[in-house]
XYZ file of C-alpha atoms in Angstrom:
311
model
C -13.256 -189.135 8.194
C -14.988 -190.525 5.121
C -18.375 -190.342 6.858
C -17.755 -186.676 7.754
C -16.918 -185.862 4.139
C -20.065 -187.675 2.981
C -22.219 -185.770 5.487
C -20.820 -182.424 4.309
C -21.354 -183.421 0.683
C -24.973 -184.389 1.334
C -25.721 -181.165 3.241
C -24.311 -179.111 0.364
C -26.569 -180.978 -2.032
C -29.650 -179.676 -0.191
C -30.762 -176.397 -1.746
C -33.109 -173.624 -0.691
C -35.388 -174.768 -3.507
C -35.743 -178.145 -1.771
C -36.509 -176.524 1.579
C -39.011 -174.022 0.189
C -40.783 -176.722 -1.800
C -41.264 -178.940 1.242
C -42.323 -176.047 3.502
C -44.921 -174.867 0.982
C -46.276 -178.374 0.348
C -46.557 -178.880 4.114
C -48.496 -175.619 4.338
C -50.787 -176.138 1.328
C -51.094 -179.932 1.610
C -50.905 -179.905 -2.172
C -48.096 -180.119 -4.757
C -50.179 -178.148 -7.253
C -50.969 -175.282 -4.858
C -47.355 -175.169 -3.687
C -46.217 -174.904 -7.296
C -48.609 -172.024 -7.931
C -47.339 -170.127 -4.879
C -43.686 -170.687 -5.799
C -44.263 -170.145 -9.548
C -42.981 -173.639 -10.343
C -44.573 -176.595 -12.081
C -46.176 -179.326 -10.020
C -43.589 -181.834 -11.241
C -40.725 -179.515 -10.226
C -42.140 -179.242 -6.704
C -42.626 -183.003 -6.504
C -39.039 -183.626 -7.616
C -37.649 -181.056 -5.170
C -39.377 -182.758 -2.245
C -38.239 -186.204 -3.410
C -34.638 -184.984 -3.664
C -34.829 -183.561 -0.153
C -36.156 -186.888 1.128
C -33.341 -188.702 -0.679
C -30.665 -186.428 0.792
C -32.133 -186.820 4.295
C -32.746 -190.547 3.800
C -36.280 -190.377 5.166
C -39.870 -189.900 4.008
C -41.361 -186.519 4.902
C -44.848 -186.805 3.383
C -47.637 -189.350 3.440
C -48.789 -189.721 -0.181
C -52.021 -191.214 -1.439
C -52.596 -191.563 -5.200
C -50.316 -188.597 -5.885
C -51.905 -186.391 -3.230
C -50.500 -185.216 0.095
C -52.243 -187.043 2.939
C -50.180 -185.401 5.682
C -46.720 -185.272 7.204
C -44.815 -188.261 8.519
C -43.351 -188.058 12.042
C -40.021 -187.146 10.412
C -41.751 -184.426 8.403
C -43.463 -183.037 11.507
C -40.142 -182.992 13.350
C -38.122 -181.292 10.643
C -40.719 -178.773 9.389
C -40.232 -176.222 12.224
C -36.467 -176.262 11.638
C -36.864 -175.710 7.898
C -39.355 -172.886 8.467
C -36.877 -171.322 10.901
C -34.016 -171.519 8.372
C -36.131 -169.897 5.656
C -37.397 -167.232 8.049
C -33.862 -166.325 9.141
C -32.723 -166.082 5.536
C -35.654 -163.824 4.656
C -34.817 -161.552 7.586
C -31.172 -161.312 6.496
C -32.214 -160.427 2.941
C -34.681 -157.813 4.183
C -32.057 -156.309 6.486
C -29.562 -156.056 3.625
C -32.083 -154.307 1.370
C -33.273 -151.790 3.940
C -31.548 -149.088 5.951
C -30.445 -150.110 9.431
C -33.170 -149.776 12.049
C -32.362 -147.203 14.713
C -34.153 -145.977 17.808
C -35.934 -147.602 20.737
C -39.120 -149.683 20.735
C -41.045 -150.649 23.856
C -42.822 -153.971 23.282
C -45.444 -155.778 25.371
C -45.997 -159.551 25.209
C -48.376 -161.877 27.101
C -46.842 -164.654 29.238
C -48.046 -167.487 27.013
C -45.480 -166.877 24.296
C -42.308 -168.924 24.076
C -39.767 -166.723 25.839
C -36.841 -168.638 24.357
C -38.063 -168.315 20.766
C -39.030 -164.659 21.060
C -35.800 -163.734 22.835
C -33.762 -165.520 20.178
C -35.619 -163.709 17.392
C -35.143 -160.312 19.047
C -31.448 -161.080 19.594
C -31.033 -161.791 15.861
C -32.848 -158.568 14.973
C -30.588 -156.564 17.302
C -27.485 -158.202 15.815
C -28.584 -157.083 12.341
C -29.409 -153.569 13.612
C -26.835 -152.386 16.207
C -28.518 -148.976 16.439
C -31.831 -150.483 17.576
C -32.883 -150.859 21.216
C -35.834 -153.020 22.271
C -37.422 -153.078 25.717
C -39.820 -155.951 26.487
C -42.552 -155.967 29.137
C -44.525 -159.138 29.908
C -48.083 -158.733 31.150
C -51.695 -159.783 30.756
C -53.318 -158.776 27.480
C -55.824 -156.426 29.127
C -52.984 -154.535 30.818
C -50.886 -154.424 27.639
C -53.836 -152.974 25.728
C -54.191 -150.207 28.301
C -50.443 -149.487 28.282
C -50.557 -149.220 24.497
C -53.386 -146.689 24.650
C -51.611 -144.687 27.363
C -48.395 -144.544 25.333
C -46.078 -146.560 27.578
C -45.833 -149.229 24.847
C -45.091 -148.752 21.152
C -46.088 -152.268 20.066
C -48.022 -155.048 21.796
C -48.893 -158.663 21.084
C -52.402 -159.045 22.480
C -54.459 -162.196 22.941
C -58.216 -161.878 22.430
C -61.301 -164.020 22.700
C -63.709 -161.143 22.178
C -62.503 -159.883 18.813
C -62.216 -156.194 19.613
C -60.494 -154.067 16.972
C -60.584 -150.988 19.190
C -56.936 -150.019 18.890
C -55.437 -146.538 18.447
C -56.699 -145.353 15.037
C -53.345 -143.886 13.972
C -51.422 -147.108 14.626
C -51.220 -150.582 13.069
C -53.448 -153.599 13.717
C -52.832 -157.093 12.330
C -54.227 -160.511 13.189
C -51.295 -162.922 13.476
C -53.078 -166.212 14.058
C -56.322 -167.743 15.277
C -56.726 -170.966 17.268
C -59.377 -172.950 19.150
C -59.331 -172.803 22.952
C -59.474 -176.242 24.592
C -60.041 -177.670 28.070
C -56.997 -179.537 29.396
C -56.136 -181.774 32.332
C -53.330 -184.156 33.268
C -55.631 -187.198 33.326
C -59.370 -187.732 32.700
C -59.992 -188.582 36.381
C -59.289 -184.937 37.314
C -62.510 -183.899 35.575
C -64.590 -186.506 37.408
C -65.212 -184.090 40.250
C -68.023 -183.694 42.732
C -69.146 -180.134 43.288
C -67.103 -177.205 42.023
C -64.733 -177.454 39.065
C -61.122 -176.775 40.139
C -59.985 -174.124 37.656
C -56.340 -173.310 36.895
C -55.922 -169.921 35.238
C -53.694 -167.003 34.475
C -54.054 -163.859 36.566
C -56.933 -161.425 36.015
C -56.634 -159.704 32.649
C -56.020 -162.914 30.698
C -58.519 -163.583 27.873
C -58.063 -167.346 28.355
C -59.233 -166.938 31.965
C -62.151 -164.721 30.943
C -63.246 -167.189 28.242
C -63.152 -170.153 30.646
C -65.065 -168.306 33.371
C -67.687 -167.018 30.917
C -68.209 -170.516 29.485
C -68.644 -172.096 32.922
C -71.013 -169.385 34.142
C -73.154 -169.554 30.989
C -73.426 -173.315 31.510
C -74.410 -172.816 35.156
C -71.413 -174.798 36.450
C -69.831 -173.952 39.802
C -66.055 -173.512 39.921
C -63.255 -172.330 42.160
C -59.830 -170.905 41.374
C -57.604 -173.793 42.407
C -54.439 -172.155 41.055
C -53.777 -168.669 39.647
C -50.474 -167.564 38.130
C -49.024 -165.037 35.698
C -46.500 -167.635 34.471
C -47.124 -170.167 31.705
C -44.559 -172.582 33.175
C -46.140 -172.357 36.628
C -49.624 -172.897 35.200
C -48.421 -175.986 33.332
C -46.783 -177.346 36.494
C -50.051 -177.046 38.410
C -51.876 -178.782 35.559
C -49.404 -181.675 35.484
C -49.620 -181.965 39.281
C -53.345 -182.676 38.923
C -54.691 -179.560 40.628
C -57.561 -179.180 38.156
C -58.440 -178.157 34.596
C -57.404 -175.186 32.497
C -58.191 -173.618 29.127
C -55.354 -173.029 26.658
C -55.124 -172.498 22.892
C -53.822 -175.211 20.589
C -50.410 -173.546 20.196
C -49.726 -173.984 23.934
C -50.571 -177.692 23.994
C -48.062 -180.540 23.870
C -48.045 -184.279 24.512
C -47.950 -183.818 28.301
C -51.579 -182.672 28.459
C -54.889 -184.473 28.012
C -57.573 -182.686 25.999
C -60.925 -182.921 27.795
C -63.568 -184.177 25.373
C -67.320 -183.554 25.344
C -68.045 -186.667 27.426
C -66.960 -184.816 30.576
C -69.729 -182.186 30.208
C -67.507 -179.123 30.192
C -68.937 -176.319 28.023
C -67.478 -175.536 24.590
C -64.863 -172.791 24.389
C -64.516 -170.089 21.711
C -61.880 -169.458 19.089
C -59.158 -167.071 20.203
C -56.605 -165.022 18.354
C -53.392 -163.037 18.736
C -53.131 -159.561 17.240
C -50.200 -157.225 16.746
C -51.005 -153.596 17.482
C -48.971 -150.392 17.541
C -49.752 -146.991 19.007
C -48.235 -145.018 16.136
C -47.027 -145.972 12.675
C -43.374 -145.246 11.885
C -40.794 -146.926 9.666
C -39.029 -148.641 12.554
C -42.325 -149.830 14.094
C -43.617 -151.033 10.724
C -40.470 -153.072 10.040
C -40.449 -154.488 13.560
C -44.091 -155.584 13.183
C -43.295 -157.200 9.841
C -40.434 -159.084 11.502
C -42.678 -160.361 14.318
C -45.463 -161.429 11.941
C -42.997 -163.615 10.020
C -41.632 -165.474 13.046
C -41.757 -169.286 12.768
C -43.903 -169.413 15.939
C -46.784 -167.720 14.141
C -46.143 -169.591 10.896
C -46.407 -172.881 12.798
C -49.550 -171.697 14.595
C -51.192 -170.971 11.248
C -50.025 -174.374 9.954
C -51.684 -176.121 12.886
C -54.854 -174.070 12.413
C -55.158 -175.145 8.772
C -54.177 -178.695 9.697
C -57.147 -178.865 12.074
C -59.462 -177.886 9.237
C -60.106 -174.293 10.311
C -59.711 -171.101 8.351
């Protein structure tokens, strides 16, 4: 009983100021820059992070001579949760300040996005706006682009490796995040092939597939489609089973996969990005797009991009 009371007391001692300070320091990799963004002194930011570490009884940042050298494993683990808490709070505040969203929006998403995270975010948005209806269609980016132009979609999340801004001129267009595309396998031996490269890809219409094929053909390397699927989970299963190599962006990579380095003679891959585009601009579409752009998924993708030294 006493331990439960202590746990509740410690959780109440953690403030939004502590959470925002840590999230901003993790993003900026600097106490000074975080203070400037939050309009607080550097010492106030430093103290807020130290108090959070004290309440959690763990170290969140690697420090070197007063500078931020990176996140500890505990910091890496807790950062997405803190970003999610702050994002949810911001959405609640925005919903309270604005009129309730009403109407129906038809949204297209590519298969690479986390279905669980996106579905949870949409569910929260619908709970805050009972008069809003959202229909979601999953498809390859090329197909979603065409559906947007034809008017069967109101909003689409579109992956690109050729940075084409050719969207409907009367709508909205916003780059959400940019990442490097990498070659992956389940073990280095998979790449030590003789003859054609066994390629695992999404279905036709995927920019990741197009980028991989273009890179191999420019390098004069023979390949075959060893596995083709419209499902991210299915593609990952084929990769882990050792069927071949694939090309995925950093945000889709976890500890299960091996990144293929330059020693295996695969050609370099381009940067890729995700954009948010709408056919027409209306209040409900504008607010929905703002909601999507602020999702923790994209915040974390931008964090990883900066952490890799890009952008």
